[in-house]
Amino acid sequence: MKNQRSVSFLPRLFLWASAVGVAGFYAVMWQRTAPGGVASGSTLHQLPDSDTNNNPMVSVIVPARNEERNIRRCVTSLLEQDYSNYEVIVVDDNSSDATASILEELAQQHPHRDRLYVLRLRDLPAGWAGKPHALHAGSQEAHGEWLLFTDADTWHAPAALRTSVNEAQVRDLDFLTLGTQQELTSFWERVTMPMAYLGIGMLYPPKLVNDPKSKLAIANGQYIMLKKAAYEKLGGYARPELRATLLDDRDLAVIAKANGLRMLFADGRSLVHVHMYDGLQEIWRGWRKNAFLGNRGGLPFLLLQLFGLPMVTIVPFLLPLFGKLPRGRKGVPPVGQMEANAATALALTPLLAYRLWENQELQVPWYYALTHPLAGAIFEGILSQSTWRVLTRKGVDWRGREYYTRDSQPLAEKK
């Protein structure tokens, strides 16, 4: 009799433990990330009416490998900044598509072509990852007092550079990074990006990132501006632990904060837009590259995430099924439908409220909140595969290059 009671009690225990756990998780997420925005950080100061009083030279460095889809829009927007003292260095990292010809056309025909310098790289040296090597090569050619690292899939409003320089001067910063406006044009982008930002917000809450007393640091590699003297003092991307990193933005930020640089992660969504991936396959491979390496807390915490992710994204939507469990010997179900519905409401109310807020931040239609379980399943697969590929040295691939393979030390390039 006692065994029967404990068996019938287990579904109720799981139901309410799940509901309370989910509600607690999203309450904690709200406290860690809002207000301020999962994609933002601190607010920028008001833009001055004209060019900044002190116009330091800024060297904008754009690493580009097979970026024919994006490079024209990016470089054009950079050449048309309303700031008076800057140069644009595009590092063509051995592209095999039309990137080189597009850059050549811009260098010959754009009205501000005198600001543009194209640096062409060939082979990737041993011990380097592609992007850190390209950024390092570009920094070697830079003449500016400030360096701006930005990605080829970005678009910059005319006032972006002027606003950033003004912000750095007003706050007396050494290092400024901006959150960008994500351009989410397809179904799969709108499904997955809010989940990606949920994970980033969980691991790197903006409040701690901007707290100089906290060791936690991250930057957005789509827009990092820092003093050249500070960059060189750190050793830049030629620093041994940065040469081979696939998390060039986070790892640079960690070293910069540890060395006492004055840093800010700010909301730049009105200034910089980015379109990262097209299609589910590209989304999967892009996040797979970073999912394992970008985690904190080591393997035990990662295993906890693999267990917890479906618990906070998929299971809450299945809780009403507890009211459909088979009846016991006395004809009484272990959990009544009203009780199952109450537990479901406890779990889904904070979940959907948080996801609706995320959707608003990322300009995703509200009804994509209902795809939360699908996004959870996708990222469960991405995180699992990323972990397996790195730990087994099967490797992760990006832009035709393989990293963390058995025969690479630690890197290899496809020929």
mmCIF file of C-alpha atoms in Angstrom:
data_model
loop_
_atom_site.group_PDB
_atom_site.id
_atom_site.type_symbol
_atom_site.label_atom_id
_atom_site.label_comp_id
_atom_site.label_asym_id
_atom_site.label_seq_id
_atom_site.Cartn_x
_atom_site.Cartn_y
_atom_site.Cartn_z
ATOM 1 C CA MET A 1 0.000 0.000 0.000
ATOM 2 C CA LYS A 2 2.822 2.359 0.924
ATOM 3 C CA ASN A 3 4.610 1.543 -2.363
ATOM 4 C CA GLN A 4 1.451 2.340 -4.315
ATOM 5 C CA ARG A 5 1.168 5.715 -2.602
ATOM 6 C CA SER A 6 4.796 6.599 -3.356
ATOM 7 C CA VAL A 7 4.379 5.606 -7.003
ATOM 8 C CA SER A 8 1.252 7.742 -7.331
ATOM 9 C CA PHE A 9 3.036 10.621 -5.588
ATOM 10 C CA LEU A 10 5.945 10.711 -8.055
ATOM 11 C CA PRO A 11 4.019 12.244 -11.002
ATOM 12 C CA ARG A 12 2.715 15.019 -8.742
ATOM 13 C CA LEU A 13 6.218 15.653 -7.374
ATOM 14 C CA PHE A 14 7.704 15.851 -10.883
ATOM 15 C CA LEU A 15 4.861 18.096 -12.083
ATOM 16 C CA TRP A 16 5.244 20.705 -9.362
ATOM 17 C CA ALA A 17 9.022 20.491 -9.156
ATOM 18 C CA SER A 18 9.166 21.167 -12.901
ATOM 19 C CA ALA A 19 6.715 24.060 -12.713
ATOM 20 C CA VAL A 20 8.460 25.734 -9.775
ATOM 21 C CA GLY A 21 11.887 25.172 -11.333
ATOM 22 C CA VAL A 22 10.858 26.724 -14.656
ATOM 23 C CA ALA A 23 9.230 29.714 -12.964
ATOM 24 C CA GLY A 24 12.340 30.223 -10.845
ATOM 25 C CA PHE A 25 14.658 29.966 -13.842
ATOM 26 C CA TYR A 26 12.890 32.686 -15.828
ATOM 27 C CA ALA A 27 12.567 34.895 -12.756
ATOM 28 C CA VAL A 28 16.334 34.664 -12.311
ATOM 29 C CA MET A 29 16.865 35.330 -16.033
ATOM 30 C CA TRP A 30 14.745 38.475 -15.777
ATOM 31 C CA GLN A 31 16.721 39.673 -12.793
ATOM 32 C CA ARG A 32 20.038 39.020 -14.576
ATOM 33 C CA THR A 33 19.249 40.535 -17.962
ATOM 34 C CA ALA A 34 16.426 43.107 -17.730
ATOM 35 C CA PRO A 35 16.016 45.994 -17.975
ATOM 36 C CA GLY A 36 18.825 46.944 -20.315
ATOM 37 C CA GLY A 37 18.110 44.391 -22.974
ATOM 38 C CA VAL A 38 19.505 41.015 -23.886
ATOM 39 C CA ALA A 39 21.009 42.616 -26.958
ATOM 40 C CA SER A 40 22.069 45.864 -25.422
ATOM 41 C CA GLY A 41 23.822 46.856 -22.198
ATOM 42 C CA SER A 42 24.249 50.460 -21.101
ATOM 43 C CA THR A 43 22.654 53.327 -23.009
ATOM 44 C CA LEU A 44 24.846 55.557 -25.159
ATOM 45 C CA HIS A 45 25.107 59.268 -24.474
ATOM 46 C CA GLN A 46 23.231 61.655 -26.735
ATOM 47 C CA LEU A 47 24.970 62.234 -30.060
ATOM 48 C CA PRO A 48 26.661 65.648 -30.348
ATOM 49 C CA ASP A 49 25.334 68.052 -32.954
ATOM 50 C CA SER A 50 28.554 67.976 -34.957
ATOM 51 C CA ASP A 51 31.816 66.102 -35.163
ATOM 52 C CA THR A 52 33.475 65.499 -31.805
ATOM 53 C CA ASN A 53 35.735 68.249 -30.495
ATOM 54 C CA ASN A 54 38.700 65.918 -30.364
ATOM 55 C CA ASN A 55 38.853 63.751 -33.474
ATOM 56 C CA PRO A 56 41.361 60.957 -32.868
ATOM 57 C CA MET A 57 42.330 58.861 -35.843
ATOM 58 C CA VAL A 58 40.362 55.585 -35.969
ATOM 59 C CA SER A 59 41.482 52.543 -37.962
ATOM 60 C CA VAL A 60 38.497 50.367 -38.881
ATOM 61 C CA ILE A 61 39.567 46.765 -39.494
ATOM 62 C CA VAL A 62 37.243 44.328 -41.297
ATOM 63 C CA PRO A 63 38.298 40.661 -41.612
ATOM 64 C CA ALA A 64 36.650 39.133 -44.685
ATOM 65 C CA ARG A 65 36.754 35.556 -45.937
ATOM 66 C CA ASN A 66 34.299 34.623 -48.704
ATOM 67 C CA GLU A 67 31.969 37.520 -47.897
ATOM 68 C CA GLU A 68 30.626 38.331 -51.361
ATOM 69 C CA ARG A 69 27.103 38.389 -49.929
ATOM 70 C CA ASN A 70 27.869 41.135 -47.408
ATOM 71 C CA ILE A 71 31.083 42.964 -48.157
ATOM 72 C CA ARG A 72 29.749 45.697 -50.455
ATOM 73 C CA ARG A 73 27.085 46.867 -48.003
ATOM 74 C CA CYS A 74 29.480 46.762 -45.071
ATOM 75 C CA VAL A 75 32.387 48.632 -46.651
ATOM 76 C CA THR A 76 30.130 51.191 -48.322
ATOM 77 C CA SER A 77 28.525 52.036 -44.986
ATOM 78 C CA LEU A 78 31.950 52.401 -43.392
ATOM 79 C CA LEU A 79 33.249 54.671 -46.137
ATOM 80 C CA GLU A 80 30.238 56.945 -45.658
ATOM 81 C CA GLN A 81 30.646 57.709 -41.945
ATOM 82 C CA ASP A 82 30.137 61.335 -40.905
ATOM 83 C CA TYR A 83 33.395 61.329 -38.966
ATOM 84 C CA SER A 84 36.378 63.181 -40.340
ATOM 85 C CA ASN A 85 39.430 61.206 -39.256
ATOM 86 C CA TYR A 86 39.470 57.494 -40.029
ATOM 87 C CA GLU A 87 40.646 54.766 -42.402
ATOM 88 C CA VAL A 88 39.089 51.450 -43.412
ATOM 89 C CA ILE A 89 41.351 48.401 -43.659
ATOM 90 C CA VAL A 90 39.683 45.332 -45.168
ATOM 91 C CA VAL A 91 41.657 42.120 -44.697
ATOM 92 C CA ASP A 92 40.779 39.730 -47.514
ATOM 93 C CA ASP A 93 41.594 36.410 -45.880
ATOM 94 C CA ASN A 94 42.316 34.275 -48.957
ATOM 95 C CA SER A 95 38.753 34.474 -50.281
ATOM 96 C CA SER A 96 37.806 32.167 -53.132
ATOM 97 C CA ASP A 97 34.565 33.918 -54.120
ATOM 98 C CA ALA A 98 33.890 37.408 -55.510
ATOM 99 C CA THR A 99 35.007 39.243 -52.362
ATOM 100 C CA ALA A 100 38.278 40.411 -53.922
ATOM 101 C CA SER A 101 36.658 41.746 -57.096
ATOM 102 C CA ILE A 102 33.993 43.642 -55.122
ATOM 103 C CA LEU A 103 36.670 45.251 -52.972
ATOM 104 C CA GLU A 104 38.664 46.154 -56.078
ATOM 105 C CA GLU A 105 35.599 47.839 -57.556
ATOM 106 C CA LEU A 106 35.019 49.847 -54.371
ATOM 107 C CA ALA A 107 38.689 50.824 -54.239
ATOM 108 C CA GLN A 108 38.469 52.212 -57.770
ATOM 109 C CA GLN A 109 35.008 53.743 -57.889
ATOM 110 C CA HIS A 110 33.747 54.794 -54.457
ATOM 111 C CA PRO A 111 33.906 58.590 -53.862
ATOM 112 C CA HIS A 112 35.752 58.005 -50.570
ATOM 113 C CA ARG A 113 38.066 55.310 -51.922
ATOM 114 C CA ASP A 114 41.066 57.196 -50.521
ATOM 115 C CA ARG A 115 40.033 55.958 -47.061
ATOM 116 C CA LEU A 116 40.062 52.294 -48.142
ATOM 117 C CA TYR A 117 43.034 49.960 -47.983
ATOM 118 C CA VAL A 118 42.688 46.279 -48.903
ATOM 119 C CA LEU A 119 45.180 43.858 -47.372
ATOM 120 C CA ARG A 120 45.259 40.451 -49.039
ATOM 121 C CA LEU A 121 46.358 37.377 -47.077
ATOM 122 C CA ARG A 122 47.309 33.976 -48.454
ATOM 123 C CA ASP A 123 47.990 30.961 -46.226
ATOM 124 C CA LEU A 124 47.037 30.753 -42.557
ATOM 125 C CA PRO A 125 50.163 30.324 -40.417
ATOM 126 C CA ALA A 126 50.354 27.312 -38.098
ATOM 127 C CA GLY A 127 48.946 27.914 -34.635
ATOM 128 C CA TRP A 128 46.513 30.641 -35.685
ATOM 129 C CA ALA A 129 42.750 30.721 -36.191
ATOM 130 C CA GLY A 130 41.567 32.663 -39.212
ATOM 131 C CA LYS A 131 39.883 35.676 -37.654
ATOM 132 C CA PRO A 132 42.524 36.468 -34.989
ATOM 133 C CA HIS A 133 45.199 36.280 -37.688
ATOM 134 C CA ALA A 134 43.267 38.612 -39.981
ATOM 135 C CA LEU A 135 42.655 41.106 -37.159
ATOM 136 C CA HIS A 136 46.316 40.966 -36.168
ATOM 137 C CA ALA A 137 47.430 41.546 -39.755
ATOM 138 C CA GLY A 138 45.070 44.494 -40.082
ATOM 139 C CA SER A 139 46.250 46.028 -36.822
ATOM 140 C CA GLN A 140 49.827 45.941 -38.112
ATOM 141 C CA GLU A 141 48.799 48.279 -40.946
ATOM 142 C CA ALA A 142 46.727 50.634 -38.776
ATOM 143 C CA HIS A 143 47.674 54.284 -38.288
ATOM 144 C CA GLY A 144 44.901 55.184 -35.859
ATOM 145 C CA GLU A 145 44.958 56.056 -32.188
ATOM 146 C CA TRP A 146 41.893 53.805 -31.910
ATOM 147 C CA LEU A 147 41.163 50.447 -33.522
ATOM 148 C CA LEU A 148 37.653 49.371 -34.508
ATOM 149 C CA PHE A 149 37.197 45.657 -35.192
ATOM 150 C CA THR A 150 33.963 44.950 -37.050
ATOM 151 C CA ASP A 151 32.566 42.052 -39.059
ATOM 152 C CA ALA A 152 31.892 41.934 -42.781
ATOM 153 C CA ASP A 153 28.208 41.096 -42.240
ATOM 154 C CA THR A 154 27.519 44.407 -40.472
ATOM 155 C CA TRP A 155 25.993 47.658 -41.679
ATOM 156 C CA HIS A 156 26.874 50.961 -39.962
ATOM 157 C CA ALA A 157 24.665 54.047 -39.710
ATOM 158 C CA PRO A 158 26.501 57.245 -40.755
ATOM 159 C CA ALA A 159 26.737 58.437 -37.142
ATOM 160 C CA ALA A 160 28.009 55.140 -35.714
ATOM 161 C CA LEU A 161 31.705 55.971 -35.591
ATOM 162 C CA ARG A 162 31.184 59.531 -34.373
ATOM 163 C CA THR A 163 28.860 58.337 -31.618
ATOM 164 C CA SER A 164 31.301 55.648 -30.506
ATOM 165 C CA VAL A 165 34.226 58.059 -30.316
ATOM 166 C CA ASN A 166 32.078 60.512 -28.376
ATOM 167 C CA GLU A 167 31.021 57.774 -25.936
ATOM 168 C CA ALA A 168 34.596 56.672 -25.370
ATOM 169 C CA GLN A 169 35.666 60.262 -24.694
ATOM 170 C CA VAL A 170 32.751 61.118 -22.400
ATOM 171 C CA ARG A 171 33.278 57.993 -20.289
ATOM 172 C CA ASP A 172 37.082 57.978 -20.559
ATOM 173 C CA LEU A 173 37.077 54.416 -21.893
ATOM 174 C CA ASP A 174 39.818 52.176 -23.202
ATOM 175 C CA PHE A 175 37.463 49.570 -24.679
ATOM 176 C CA LEU A 176 33.941 49.982 -26.067
ATOM 177 C CA THR A 177 31.809 47.234 -27.558
ATOM 178 C CA LEU A 178 28.294 47.607 -28.929
ATOM 179 C CA GLY A 179 25.317 45.295 -29.045
ATOM 180 C CA THR A 180 23.939 45.297 -32.586
ATOM 181 C CA GLN A 181 20.522 45.082 -34.198
ATOM 182 C CA GLN A 182 20.041 41.572 -35.556
ATOM 183 C CA GLU A 183 18.412 41.437 -38.984
ATOM 184 C CA LEU A 184 16.229 38.337 -38.733
ATOM 185 C CA THR A 185 14.600 37.819 -42.111
ATOM 186 C CA SER A 186 13.772 34.108 -42.108
ATOM 187 C CA PHE A 187 11.699 31.700 -40.025
ATOM 188 C CA TRP A 188 14.706 29.854 -38.617
ATOM 189 C CA GLU A 189 16.511 33.046 -37.604
ATOM 190 C CA ARG A 190 13.448 34.236 -35.690
ATOM 191 C CA VAL A 191 13.084 30.865 -33.998
ATOM 192 C CA THR A 192 16.698 30.453 -32.911
ATOM 193 C CA MET A 193 18.113 33.912 -32.175
ATOM 194 C CA PRO A 194 16.009 34.597 -29.055
ATOM 195 C CA MET A 195 17.196 31.259 -27.652
ATOM 196 C CA ALA A 196 20.811 32.155 -28.455
ATOM 197 C CA TYR A 197 20.421 35.451 -26.608
ATOM 198 C CA LEU A 198 18.816 33.655 -23.676
ATOM 199 C CA GLY A 199 21.919 31.488 -23.391
ATOM 200 C CA ILE A 200 24.281 34.447 -23.713
ATOM 201 C CA GLY A 201 22.294 36.380 -21.107
ATOM 202 C CA MET A 202 22.427 33.416 -18.725
ATOM 203 C CA LEU A 203 26.199 33.007 -19.045
ATOM 204 C CA TYR A 204 27.183 36.673 -19.450
ATOM 205 C CA PRO A 205 24.580 38.999 -17.856
ATOM 206 C CA PRO A 206 25.191 42.616 -18.977
ATOM 207 C CA LYS A 207 25.041 43.938 -15.410
ATOM 208 C CA LEU A 208 28.067 41.852 -14.414
ATOM 209 C CA VAL A 209 29.894 42.404 -17.698
ATOM 210 C CA ASN A 210 29.743 46.184 -17.105
ATOM 211 C CA ASP A 211 30.643 45.903 -13.425
ATOM 212 C CA PRO A 212 34.376 46.627 -13.008
ATOM 213 C CA LYS A 213 34.333 44.647 -9.744
ATOM 214 C CA SER A 214 33.229 41.508 -11.575
ATOM 215 C CA LYS A 215 35.719 39.326 -13.428
ATOM 216 C CA LEU A 216 33.041 38.385 -15.958
ATOM 217 C CA ALA A 217 33.795 39.789 -19.414
ATOM 218 C CA ILE A 218 32.523 39.469 -22.943
ATOM 219 C CA ALA A 219 32.519 41.625 -26.054
ATOM 220 C CA ASN A 220 30.571 41.599 -29.295
ATOM 221 C CA GLY A 221 33.035 40.894 -32.088
ATOM 222 C CA GLN A 222 30.701 42.647 -34.509
ATOM 223 C CA TYR A 223 31.817 45.967 -32.987
ATOM 224 C CA ILE A 224 34.849 46.385 -30.715
ATOM 225 C CA MET A 225 36.621 49.744 -30.431
ATOM 226 C CA LEU A 226 39.703 50.063 -28.244
ATOM 227 C CA LYS A 227 42.771 52.234 -27.906
ATOM 228 C CA LYS A 228 45.617 50.994 -30.051
ATOM 229 C CA ALA A 229 48.136 51.619 -27.269
ATOM 230 C CA ALA A 230 46.091 49.436 -24.886
ATOM 231 C CA TYR A 231 45.725 46.726 -27.533
ATOM 232 C CA GLU A 232 49.471 46.660 -28.159
ATOM 233 C CA LYS A 233 50.258 46.660 -24.423
ATOM 234 C CA LEU A 234 48.103 43.530 -24.067
ATOM 235 C CA GLY A 235 49.985 41.906 -26.934
ATOM 236 C CA GLY A 236 46.941 41.954 -29.190
ATOM 237 C CA TYR A 237 45.913 38.853 -31.080
ATOM 238 C CA ALA A 238 49.574 37.873 -31.351
ATOM 239 C CA ARG A 239 49.339 37.012 -27.650
ATOM 240 C CA PRO A 240 49.808 33.199 -27.429
ATOM 241 C CA GLU A 241 46.413 32.461 -25.837
ATOM 242 C CA LEU A 242 44.589 34.566 -28.442
ATOM 243 C CA ARG A 243 46.183 33.325 -31.656
ATOM 244 C CA ALA A 244 44.122 30.155 -31.947
ATOM 245 C CA THR A 245 40.913 31.228 -30.208
ATOM 246 C CA LEU A 246 37.550 30.804 -31.912
ATOM 247 C CA LEU A 247 36.095 33.206 -29.343
ATOM 248 C CA ASP A 248 38.225 36.173 -30.321
ATOM 249 C CA ASP A 249 35.807 38.734 -28.896
ATOM 250 C CA ARG A 250 35.203 37.132 -25.499
ATOM 251 C CA ASP A 251 38.813 36.163 -24.927
ATOM 252 C CA LEU A 252 40.111 39.622 -25.827
ATOM 253 C CA ALA A 253 37.573 41.134 -23.418
ATOM 254 C CA VAL A 254 38.588 38.746 -20.614
ATOM 255 C CA ILE A 255 42.254 39.720 -20.964
ATOM 256 C CA ALA A 256 41.425 43.424 -21.277
ATOM 257 C CA LYS A 257 39.284 43.426 -18.118
ATOM 258 C CA ALA A 258 41.836 41.385 -16.176
ATOM 259 C CA ASN A 259 44.432 44.029 -17.057
ATOM 260 C CA GLY A 260 42.332 46.898 -15.760
ATOM 261 C CA LEU A 261 41.095 48.476 -19.002
ATOM 262 C CA ARG A 262 38.090 50.790 -18.609
ATOM 263 C CA MET A 263 35.391 48.914 -20.535
ATOM 264 C CA LEU A 264 31.753 49.296 -21.534
ATOM 265 C CA PHE A 265 29.247 47.043 -23.296
ATOM 266 C CA ALA A 266 26.610 49.439 -24.674
ATOM 267 C CA ASP A 267 23.427 49.324 -26.727
ATOM 268 C CA GLY A 268 24.285 50.124 -30.337
ATOM 269 C CA ARG A 269 21.205 48.731 -32.051
ATOM 270 C CA SER A 270 20.343 52.080 -33.625
ATOM 271 C CA LEU A 271 23.854 52.350 -35.064
ATOM 272 C CA VAL A 272 24.974 48.905 -36.245
ATOM 273 C CA HIS A 273 22.955 46.131 -37.897
ATOM 274 C CA VAL A 274 24.095 42.600 -38.645
ATOM 275 C CA HIS A 275 22.765 39.676 -40.638
ATOM 276 C CA MET A 276 24.670 36.680 -39.321
ATOM 277 C CA TYR A 277 23.278 33.545 -40.960
ATOM 278 C CA ASP A 278 20.978 32.376 -43.741
ATOM 279 C CA GLY A 279 19.094 29.122 -43.326
ATOM 280 C CA LEU A 280 19.069 26.462 -40.620
ATOM 281 C CA GLN A 281 22.241 24.739 -41.834
ATOM 282 C CA GLU A 282 24.291 27.935 -41.581
ATOM 283 C CA ILE A 283 22.736 28.778 -38.202
ATOM 284 C CA TRP A 284 23.571 25.300 -36.905
ATOM 285 C CA ARG A 285 27.183 25.387 -38.063
ATOM 286 C CA GLY A 286 27.698 28.957 -36.863
ATOM 287 C CA TRP A 287 26.523 28.328 -33.306
ATOM 288 C CA ARG A 288 28.087 24.861 -33.219
ATOM 289 C CA LYS A 289 31.475 26.508 -33.653
ATOM 290 C CA ASN A 290 31.104 28.411 -30.378
ATOM 291 C CA ALA A 291 28.566 26.508 -28.252
ATOM 292 C CA PHE A 292 30.994 24.306 -26.331
ATOM 293 C CA LEU A 293 33.967 26.677 -26.285
ATOM 294 C CA GLY A 294 31.872 29.654 -25.190
ATOM 295 C CA ASN A 295 30.531 27.942 -22.095
ATOM 296 C CA ARG A 296 31.593 28.699 -18.547
ATOM 297 C CA GLY A 297 31.890 26.420 -15.536
ATOM 298 C CA GLY A 298 33.619 23.474 -17.177
ATOM 299 C CA LEU A 299 32.218 20.127 -18.259
ATOM 300 C CA PRO A 300 29.997 19.550 -15.174
ATOM 301 C CA PHE A 301 28.111 22.802 -15.771
ATOM 302 C CA LEU A 302 27.814 21.996 -19.466
ATOM 303 C CA LEU A 303 26.286 18.602 -18.652
ATOM 304 C CA LEU A 304 23.859 20.392 -16.348
ATOM 305 C CA GLN A 305 22.896 22.632 -19.255
ATOM 306 C CA LEU A 306 22.316 19.649 -21.527
ATOM 307 C CA PHE A 307 19.903 18.288 -18.921
ATOM 308 C CA GLY A 308 18.359 21.629 -18.021
ATOM 309 C CA LEU A 309 17.766 23.078 -21.479
ATOM 310 C CA PRO A 310 14.880 20.757 -22.422
ATOM 311 C CA MET A 311 13.529 21.078 -18.870
ATOM 312 C CA VAL A 312 13.061 24.851 -19.252
ATOM 313 C CA THR A 313 12.119 24.967 -22.952
ATOM 314 C CA ILE A 314 10.241 21.779 -23.900
ATOM 315 C CA VAL A 315 8.880 20.129 -20.743
ATOM 316 C CA PRO A 316 6.757 23.155 -19.660
ATOM 317 C CA PHE A 317 4.635 22.764 -22.793
ATOM 318 C CA LEU A 318 4.085 19.065 -21.990
ATOM 319 C CA LEU A 319 2.850 19.524 -18.423
ATOM 320 C CA PRO A 320 -0.872 19.454 -19.384
ATOM 321 C CA LEU A 321 -0.346 15.807 -20.365
ATOM 322 C CA PHE A 322 -0.006 14.936 -16.674
ATOM 323 C CA GLY A 323 -3.764 15.312 -16.461
ATOM 324 C CA LYS A 324 -4.104 12.494 -19.008
ATOM 325 C CA LEU A 325 -2.148 9.904 -17.017
ATOM 326 C CA PRO A 326 -3.858 6.515 -16.609
ATOM 327 C CA ARG A 327 -6.120 6.108 -13.579
ATOM 328 C CA GLY A 328 -4.921 4.072 -10.633
ATOM 329 C CA ARG A 329 -6.519 0.965 -9.167
ATOM 330 C CA LYS A 330 -9.222 2.966 -7.422
ATOM 331 C CA GLY A 331 -10.079 4.821 -10.623
ATOM 332 C CA VAL A 332 -8.438 8.038 -9.486
ATOM 333 C CA PRO A 333 -5.751 9.617 -11.730
ATOM 334 C CA PRO A 334 -2.418 10.470 -10.015
ATOM 335 C CA VAL A 335 -2.826 14.081 -11.156
ATOM 336 C CA GLY A 336 -6.101 15.785 -11.968
ATOM 337 C CA GLN A 337 -6.468 17.913 -15.098
ATOM 338 C CA MET A 338 -7.130 21.068 -13.088
ATOM 339 C CA GLU A 339 -3.974 20.514 -11.059
ATOM 340 C CA ALA A 340 -1.954 19.863 -14.234
ATOM 341 C CA ASN A 341 -3.345 23.052 -15.773
ATOM 342 C CA ALA A 342 -2.461 25.058 -12.660
ATOM 343 C CA ALA A 343 1.127 23.800 -12.714
ATOM 344 C CA THR A 344 1.309 24.533 -16.438
ATOM 345 C CA ALA A 345 0.158 28.106 -15.850
ATOM 346 C CA LEU A 346 2.817 28.538 -13.154
ATOM 347 C CA ALA A 347 5.535 27.417 -15.578
ATOM 348 C CA LEU A 348 4.362 28.989 -18.835
ATOM 349 C CA THR A 349 3.420 32.445 -17.537
ATOM 350 C CA PRO A 350 7.004 33.577 -16.738
ATOM 351 C CA LEU A 351 8.396 31.581 -19.678
ATOM 352 C CA LEU A 352 6.158 33.241 -22.242
ATOM 353 C CA ALA A 353 6.518 36.654 -20.599
ATOM 354 C CA TYR A 354 10.301 36.425 -20.864
ATOM 355 C CA ARG A 355 10.203 35.133 -24.424
ATOM 356 C CA LEU A 356 7.749 37.864 -25.483
ATOM 357 C CA TRP A 357 10.108 40.451 -24.015
ATOM 358 C CA GLU A 358 13.019 38.896 -25.895
ATOM 359 C CA ASN A 359 10.984 38.926 -29.103
ATOM 360 C CA GLN A 360 10.267 42.624 -28.629
ATOM 361 C CA GLU A 361 13.955 43.360 -27.996
ATOM 362 C CA LEU A 362 14.943 41.496 -31.164
ATOM 363 C CA GLN A 363 11.979 42.740 -33.244
ATOM 364 C CA VAL A 364 10.590 39.235 -33.691
ATOM 365 C CA PRO A 365 6.780 38.799 -34.053
ATOM 366 C CA TRP A 366 5.132 37.860 -30.759
ATOM 367 C CA TYR A 367 3.760 34.534 -31.967
ATOM 368 C CA TYR A 368 7.290 33.125 -32.356
ATOM 369 C CA ALA A 369 7.163 32.643 -28.583
ATOM 370 C CA LEU A 370 5.228 29.477 -29.378
ATOM 371 C CA THR A 371 8.304 28.084 -31.153
ATOM 372 C CA HIS A 372 10.247 28.096 -27.870
ATOM 373 C CA PRO A 373 10.267 24.270 -27.616
ATOM 374 C CA LEU A 374 11.536 23.996 -31.195
ATOM 375 C CA ALA A 375 14.343 26.442 -30.447
ATOM 376 C CA GLY A 376 15.213 24.494 -27.310
ATOM 377 C CA ALA A 377 15.409 21.248 -29.279
ATOM 378 C CA ILE A 378 17.643 22.849 -31.922
ATOM 379 C CA PHE A 379 20.094 24.246 -29.388
ATOM 380 C CA GLU A 380 20.101 20.975 -27.455
ATOM 381 C CA GLY A 381 21.325 19.370 -30.677
ATOM 382 C CA ILE A 382 23.835 22.136 -31.386
ATOM 383 C CA LEU A 383 25.305 22.061 -27.888
ATOM 384 C CA SER A 384 25.463 18.253 -27.845
ATOM 385 C CA GLN A 385 27.167 18.027 -31.228
ATOM 386 C CA SER A 386 29.571 20.875 -30.468
ATOM 387 C CA THR A 387 30.602 19.178 -27.213
ATOM 388 C CA TRP A 388 31.056 15.796 -28.858
ATOM 389 C CA ARG A 389 33.021 17.124 -31.834
ATOM 390 C CA VAL A 390 35.470 19.104 -29.703
ATOM 391 C CA LEU A 391 36.001 16.460 -27.009
ATOM 392 C CA THR A 392 36.493 13.667 -29.555
ATOM 393 C CA ARG A 393 38.726 15.901 -31.708
ATOM 394 C CA LYS A 394 36.470 15.396 -34.691
ATOM 395 C CA GLY A 395 36.627 19.176 -34.900
ATOM 396 C CA VAL A 396 34.375 22.057 -35.788
ATOM 397 C CA ASP A 397 34.485 23.762 -39.159
ATOM 398 C CA TRP A 398 33.919 27.321 -40.325
ATOM 399 C CA ARG A 399 34.679 29.164 -43.565
ATOM 400 C CA GLY A 400 36.448 26.147 -45.057
ATOM 401 C CA ARG A 401 38.740 25.671 -42.066
ATOM 402 C CA GLU A 402 38.697 22.958 -39.420
ATOM 403 C CA TYR A 403 39.573 23.524 -35.786
ATOM 404 C CA TYR A 404 40.276 21.160 -32.872
ATOM 405 C CA THR A 405 40.770 18.067 -35.035
ATOM 406 C CA ARG A 406 42.938 15.078 -34.083
ATOM 407 C CA ASP A 407 45.629 15.910 -36.614
ATOM 408 C CA SER A 408 45.707 19.663 -36.019
ATOM 409 C CA GLN A 409 47.987 21.314 -33.468
ATOM 410 C CA PRO A 410 45.440 22.672 -32.702
ATOM 411 C CA LEU A 411 44.309 23.918 -36.108
ATOM 412 C CA ALA A 412 44.161 22.752 -39.705
ATOM 413 C CA GLU A 413 43.003 24.312 -42.946
ATOM 414 C CA LYS A 414 41.161 22.501 -45.715
ATOM 415 C CA LYS A 415 43.005 22.616 -49.004
#
